[in-house]
mmCIF file of C-alpha atoms in Angstrom:
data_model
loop_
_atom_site.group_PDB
_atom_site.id
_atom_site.type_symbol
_atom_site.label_atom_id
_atom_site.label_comp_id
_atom_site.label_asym_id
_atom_site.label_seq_id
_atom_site.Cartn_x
_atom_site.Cartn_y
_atom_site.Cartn_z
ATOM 1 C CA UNK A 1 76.817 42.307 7.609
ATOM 2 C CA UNK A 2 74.430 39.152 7.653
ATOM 3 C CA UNK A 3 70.234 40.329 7.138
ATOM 4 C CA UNK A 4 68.436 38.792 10.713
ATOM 5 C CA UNK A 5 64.525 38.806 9.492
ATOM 6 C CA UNK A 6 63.152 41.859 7.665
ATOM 7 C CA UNK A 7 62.944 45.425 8.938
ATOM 8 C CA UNK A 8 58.998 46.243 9.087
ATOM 9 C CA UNK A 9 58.447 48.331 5.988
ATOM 10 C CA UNK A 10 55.570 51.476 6.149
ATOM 11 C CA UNK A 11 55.759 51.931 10.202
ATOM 12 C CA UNK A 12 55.329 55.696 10.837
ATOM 13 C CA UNK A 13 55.961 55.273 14.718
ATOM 14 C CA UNK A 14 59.359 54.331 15.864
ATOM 15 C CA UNK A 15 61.150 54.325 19.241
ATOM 16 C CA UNK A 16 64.328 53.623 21.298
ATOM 17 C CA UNK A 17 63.905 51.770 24.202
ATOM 18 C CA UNK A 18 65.746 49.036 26.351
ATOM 19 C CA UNK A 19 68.327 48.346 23.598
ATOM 20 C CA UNK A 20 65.561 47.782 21.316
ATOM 21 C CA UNK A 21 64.040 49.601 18.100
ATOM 22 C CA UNK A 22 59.987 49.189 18.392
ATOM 23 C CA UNK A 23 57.843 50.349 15.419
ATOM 24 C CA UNK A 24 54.073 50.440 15.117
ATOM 25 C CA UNK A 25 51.673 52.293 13.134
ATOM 26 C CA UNK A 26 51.700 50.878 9.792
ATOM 27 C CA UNK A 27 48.415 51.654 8.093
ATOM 28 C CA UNK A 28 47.984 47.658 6.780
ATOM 29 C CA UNK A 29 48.728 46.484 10.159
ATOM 30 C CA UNK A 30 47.870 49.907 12.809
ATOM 31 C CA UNK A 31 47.462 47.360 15.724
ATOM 32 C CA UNK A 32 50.440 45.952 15.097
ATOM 33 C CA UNK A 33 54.165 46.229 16.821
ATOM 34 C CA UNK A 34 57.087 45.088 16.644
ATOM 35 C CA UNK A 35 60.653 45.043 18.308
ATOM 36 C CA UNK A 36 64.122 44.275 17.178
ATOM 37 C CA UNK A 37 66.114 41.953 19.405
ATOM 38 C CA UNK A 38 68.292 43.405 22.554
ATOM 39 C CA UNK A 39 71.349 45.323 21.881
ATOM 40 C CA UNK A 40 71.272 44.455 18.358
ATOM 41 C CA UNK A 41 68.937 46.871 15.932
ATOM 42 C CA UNK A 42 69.184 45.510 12.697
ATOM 43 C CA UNK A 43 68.026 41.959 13.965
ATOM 44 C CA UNK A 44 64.187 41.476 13.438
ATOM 45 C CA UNK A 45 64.074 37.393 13.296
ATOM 46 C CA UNK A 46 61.139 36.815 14.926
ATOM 47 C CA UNK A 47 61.292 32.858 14.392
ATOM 48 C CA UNK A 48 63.913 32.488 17.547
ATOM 49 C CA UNK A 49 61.869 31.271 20.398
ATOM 50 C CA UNK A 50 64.114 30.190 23.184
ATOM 51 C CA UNK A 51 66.272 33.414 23.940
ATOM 52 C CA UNK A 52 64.358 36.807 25.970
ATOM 53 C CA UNK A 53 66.888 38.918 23.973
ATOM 54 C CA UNK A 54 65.448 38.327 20.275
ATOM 55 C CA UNK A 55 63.002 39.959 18.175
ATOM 56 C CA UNK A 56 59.301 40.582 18.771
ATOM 57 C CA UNK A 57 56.388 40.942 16.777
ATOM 58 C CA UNK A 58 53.843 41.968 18.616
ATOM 59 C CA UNK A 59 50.705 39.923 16.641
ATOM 60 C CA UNK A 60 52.450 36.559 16.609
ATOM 61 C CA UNK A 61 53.654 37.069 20.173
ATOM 62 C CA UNK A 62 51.569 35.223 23.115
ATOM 63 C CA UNK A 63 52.235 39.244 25.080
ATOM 64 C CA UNK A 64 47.780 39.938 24.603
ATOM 65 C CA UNK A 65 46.554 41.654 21.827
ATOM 66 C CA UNK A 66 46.023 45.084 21.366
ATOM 67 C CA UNK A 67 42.288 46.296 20.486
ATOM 68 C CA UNK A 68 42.611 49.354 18.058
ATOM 69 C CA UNK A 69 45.305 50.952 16.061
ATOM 70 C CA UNK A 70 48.231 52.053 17.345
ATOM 71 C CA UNK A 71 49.073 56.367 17.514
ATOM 72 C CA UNK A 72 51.645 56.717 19.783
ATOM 73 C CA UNK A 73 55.079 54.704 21.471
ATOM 74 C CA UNK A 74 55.928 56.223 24.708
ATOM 75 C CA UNK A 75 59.496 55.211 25.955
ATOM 76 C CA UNK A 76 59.105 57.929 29.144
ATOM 77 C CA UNK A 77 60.709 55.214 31.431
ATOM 78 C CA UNK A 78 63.473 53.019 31.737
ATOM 79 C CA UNK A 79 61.396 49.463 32.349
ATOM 80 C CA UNK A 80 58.414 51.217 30.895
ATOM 81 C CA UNK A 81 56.873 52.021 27.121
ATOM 82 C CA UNK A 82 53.305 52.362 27.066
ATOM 83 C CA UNK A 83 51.406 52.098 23.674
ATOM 84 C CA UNK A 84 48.650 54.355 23.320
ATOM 85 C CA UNK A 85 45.817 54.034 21.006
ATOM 86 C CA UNK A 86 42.546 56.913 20.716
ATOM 87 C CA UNK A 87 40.486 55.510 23.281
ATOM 88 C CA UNK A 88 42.670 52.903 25.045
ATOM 89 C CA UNK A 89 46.412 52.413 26.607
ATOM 90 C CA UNK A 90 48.575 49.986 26.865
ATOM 91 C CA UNK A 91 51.572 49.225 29.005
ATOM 92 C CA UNK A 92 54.737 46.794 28.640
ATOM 93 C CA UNK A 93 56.706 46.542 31.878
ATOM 94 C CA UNK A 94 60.229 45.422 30.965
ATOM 95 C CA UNK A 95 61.321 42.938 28.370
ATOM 96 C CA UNK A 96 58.668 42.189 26.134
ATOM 97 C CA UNK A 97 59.518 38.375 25.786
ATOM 98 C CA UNK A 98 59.349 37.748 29.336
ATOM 99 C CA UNK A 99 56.425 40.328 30.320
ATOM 100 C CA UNK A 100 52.390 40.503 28.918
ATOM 101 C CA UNK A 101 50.571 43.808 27.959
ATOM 102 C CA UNK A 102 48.407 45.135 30.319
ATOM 103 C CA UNK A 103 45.550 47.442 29.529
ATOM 104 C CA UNK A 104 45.713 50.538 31.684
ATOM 105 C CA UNK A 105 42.227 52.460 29.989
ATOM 106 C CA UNK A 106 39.380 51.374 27.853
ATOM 107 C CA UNK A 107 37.899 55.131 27.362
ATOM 108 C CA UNK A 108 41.380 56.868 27.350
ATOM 109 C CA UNK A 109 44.284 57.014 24.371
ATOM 110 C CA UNK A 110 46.477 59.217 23.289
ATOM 111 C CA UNK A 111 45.786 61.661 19.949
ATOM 112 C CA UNK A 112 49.241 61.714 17.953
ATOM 113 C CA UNK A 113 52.308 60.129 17.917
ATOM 114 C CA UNK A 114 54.252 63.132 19.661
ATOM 115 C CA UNK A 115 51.384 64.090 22.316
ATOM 116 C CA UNK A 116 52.941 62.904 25.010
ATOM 117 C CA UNK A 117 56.195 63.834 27.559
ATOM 118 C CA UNK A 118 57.473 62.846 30.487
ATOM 119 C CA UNK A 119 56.586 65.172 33.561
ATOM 120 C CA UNK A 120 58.891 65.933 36.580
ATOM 121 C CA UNK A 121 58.261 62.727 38.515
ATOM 122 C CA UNK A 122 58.850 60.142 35.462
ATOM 123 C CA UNK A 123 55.280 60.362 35.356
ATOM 124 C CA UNK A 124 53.655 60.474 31.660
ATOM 125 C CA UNK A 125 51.736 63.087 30.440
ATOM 126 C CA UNK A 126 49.945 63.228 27.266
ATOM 127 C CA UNK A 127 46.940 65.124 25.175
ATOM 128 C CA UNK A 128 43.548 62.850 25.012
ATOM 129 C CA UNK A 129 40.638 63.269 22.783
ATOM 130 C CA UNK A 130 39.423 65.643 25.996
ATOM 131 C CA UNK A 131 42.181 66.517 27.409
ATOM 132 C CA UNK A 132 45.184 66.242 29.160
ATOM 133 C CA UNK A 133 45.740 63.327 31.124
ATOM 134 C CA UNK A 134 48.997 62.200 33.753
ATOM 135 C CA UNK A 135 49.088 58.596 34.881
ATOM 136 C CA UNK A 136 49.732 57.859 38.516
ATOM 137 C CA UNK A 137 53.633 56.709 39.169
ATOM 138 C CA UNK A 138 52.328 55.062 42.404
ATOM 139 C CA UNK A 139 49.913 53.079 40.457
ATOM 140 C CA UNK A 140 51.034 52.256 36.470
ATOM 141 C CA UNK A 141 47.765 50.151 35.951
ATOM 142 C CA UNK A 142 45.513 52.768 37.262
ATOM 143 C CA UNK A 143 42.929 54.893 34.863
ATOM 144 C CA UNK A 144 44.802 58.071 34.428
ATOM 145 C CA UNK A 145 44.190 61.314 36.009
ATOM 146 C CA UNK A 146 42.659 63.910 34.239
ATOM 147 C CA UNK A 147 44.672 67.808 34.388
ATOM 148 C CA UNK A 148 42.805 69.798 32.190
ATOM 149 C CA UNK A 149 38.986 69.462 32.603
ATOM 150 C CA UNK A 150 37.234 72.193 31.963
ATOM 151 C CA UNK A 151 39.836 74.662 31.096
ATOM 152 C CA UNK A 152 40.844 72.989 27.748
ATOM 153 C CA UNK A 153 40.927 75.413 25.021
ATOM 154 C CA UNK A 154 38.299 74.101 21.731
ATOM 155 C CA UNK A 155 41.490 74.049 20.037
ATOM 156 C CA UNK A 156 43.144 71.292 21.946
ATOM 157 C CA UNK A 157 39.689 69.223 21.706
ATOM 158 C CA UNK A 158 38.993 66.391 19.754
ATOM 159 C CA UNK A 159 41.987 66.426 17.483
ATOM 160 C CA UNK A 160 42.421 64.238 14.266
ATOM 161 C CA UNK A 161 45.626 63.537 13.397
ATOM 162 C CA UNK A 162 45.179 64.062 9.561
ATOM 163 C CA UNK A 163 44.594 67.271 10.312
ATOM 164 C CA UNK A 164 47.129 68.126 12.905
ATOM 165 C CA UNK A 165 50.451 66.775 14.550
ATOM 166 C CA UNK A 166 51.443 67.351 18.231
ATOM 167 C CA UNK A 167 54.347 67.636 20.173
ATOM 168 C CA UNK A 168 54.660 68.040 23.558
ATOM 169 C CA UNK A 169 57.484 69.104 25.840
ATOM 170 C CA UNK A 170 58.288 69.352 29.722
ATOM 171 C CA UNK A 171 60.164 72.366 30.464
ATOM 172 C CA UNK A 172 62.150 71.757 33.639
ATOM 173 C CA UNK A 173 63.341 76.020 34.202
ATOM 174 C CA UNK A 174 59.625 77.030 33.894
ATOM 175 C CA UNK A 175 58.015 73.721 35.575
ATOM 176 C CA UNK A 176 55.078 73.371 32.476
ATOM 177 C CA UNK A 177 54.240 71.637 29.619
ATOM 178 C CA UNK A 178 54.953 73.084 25.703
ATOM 179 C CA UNK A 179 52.289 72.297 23.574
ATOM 180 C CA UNK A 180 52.438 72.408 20.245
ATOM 181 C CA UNK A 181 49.943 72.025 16.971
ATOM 182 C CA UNK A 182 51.223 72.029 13.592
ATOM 183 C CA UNK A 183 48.456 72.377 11.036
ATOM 184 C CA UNK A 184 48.735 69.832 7.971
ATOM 185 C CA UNK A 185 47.771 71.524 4.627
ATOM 186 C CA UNK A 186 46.426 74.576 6.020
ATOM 187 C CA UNK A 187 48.092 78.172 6.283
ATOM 188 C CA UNK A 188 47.030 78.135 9.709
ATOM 189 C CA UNK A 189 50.695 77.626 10.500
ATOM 190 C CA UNK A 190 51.612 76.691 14.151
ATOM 191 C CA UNK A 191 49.831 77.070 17.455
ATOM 192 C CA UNK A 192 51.861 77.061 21.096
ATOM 193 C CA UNK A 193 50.053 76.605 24.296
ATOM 194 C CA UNK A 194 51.257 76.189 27.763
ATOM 195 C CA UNK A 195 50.100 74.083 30.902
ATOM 196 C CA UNK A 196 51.347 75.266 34.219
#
């Protein structure tokens, strides 16, 4: 086994996506990403510029920058992982040596690493700072839609992540969304909710 580049060290986000590991969220770097190179997961050399199947890092990469630390890697797609951030998203369509990020919301992000799941239509659902949110699978670079406005429980409001973790589920039998909140360092246990 020969070491290709160095494995980011203190990334708390990591996905599976395209034959590629990404991983984000480290709390030196929390804009930063990175990818390992196609089909093979232990190789992060990011000095090999002339092949679309090597590694990525994301802030040395000429793919756009992204504005605010990174909480969540959605892989709800085969061509498509969007990054979301608290009050912005971002979306890479495809290989990300060959394709640029595109900003999808300015006012919109996504809470937690695991608020988000895939609805019935490959469309992406996940919990904002207000609410829940689906984007538009006829239009990827369109401001999301909101689902929840107005009927949002205070409990689902304005989460912080120290606080509390999420994780959301479609359920295909019952046609809704599992929502769950796991209380960090309290004896306030765990909450479920459900979206119809």
């Amino acid at each position: 086994h020969i070491e290709k580049g160095k494995v980011p060290i203190g990334c708390r986000l990591m996905a599976r996506h395209g034959g590629r590991i990404y991983m984000a969220g480290d709390p030196t770097a929390p804009q930063a990403w990175y990818a390992s190179a196609e089909g093979d997961e232990d190789d992060w050399d990011y000095s090999i510029v002339d092949n679309d199947q090597a590694a990525v890092s994301g802030p040395t990469s000429n793919l756009g920058t992204i504005g605010e630390p990174i909480t969540a890697l959605c892989p709800w797609h085969r061509d498509l992982m969007m990054f979301g951030c608290r009050s912005s998203l971002w979306l890479l369509s495809g290989n990300p040596r060959t394709s640029g990020l595109q900003q999808v919301s300015q006012k919109i992000g996504i809470v937690e690493a695991g608020a988000w799941c895939a609805g019935p239509q490959n469309e992406l659902v996940f919990l904002s700072r207000d609410g829940l949110y689906i984007t538009d699978t006829t239009c990827l670079s369109c401001e999301p839609k909101p689902l929840s406005r107005g009927i949002l429980p205070a409990e689902l409001q304005y989460i912080s992540e120290r606080m509390v973790k999420v994780h959301m589920e479609y359920d295909v039998e019952s046609q809704g969304i599992c929502i769950e909140l796991s209380h960090v360092n309290s004896r306030a246990g765990v909450s479920h909710w459900w979206f119809d």
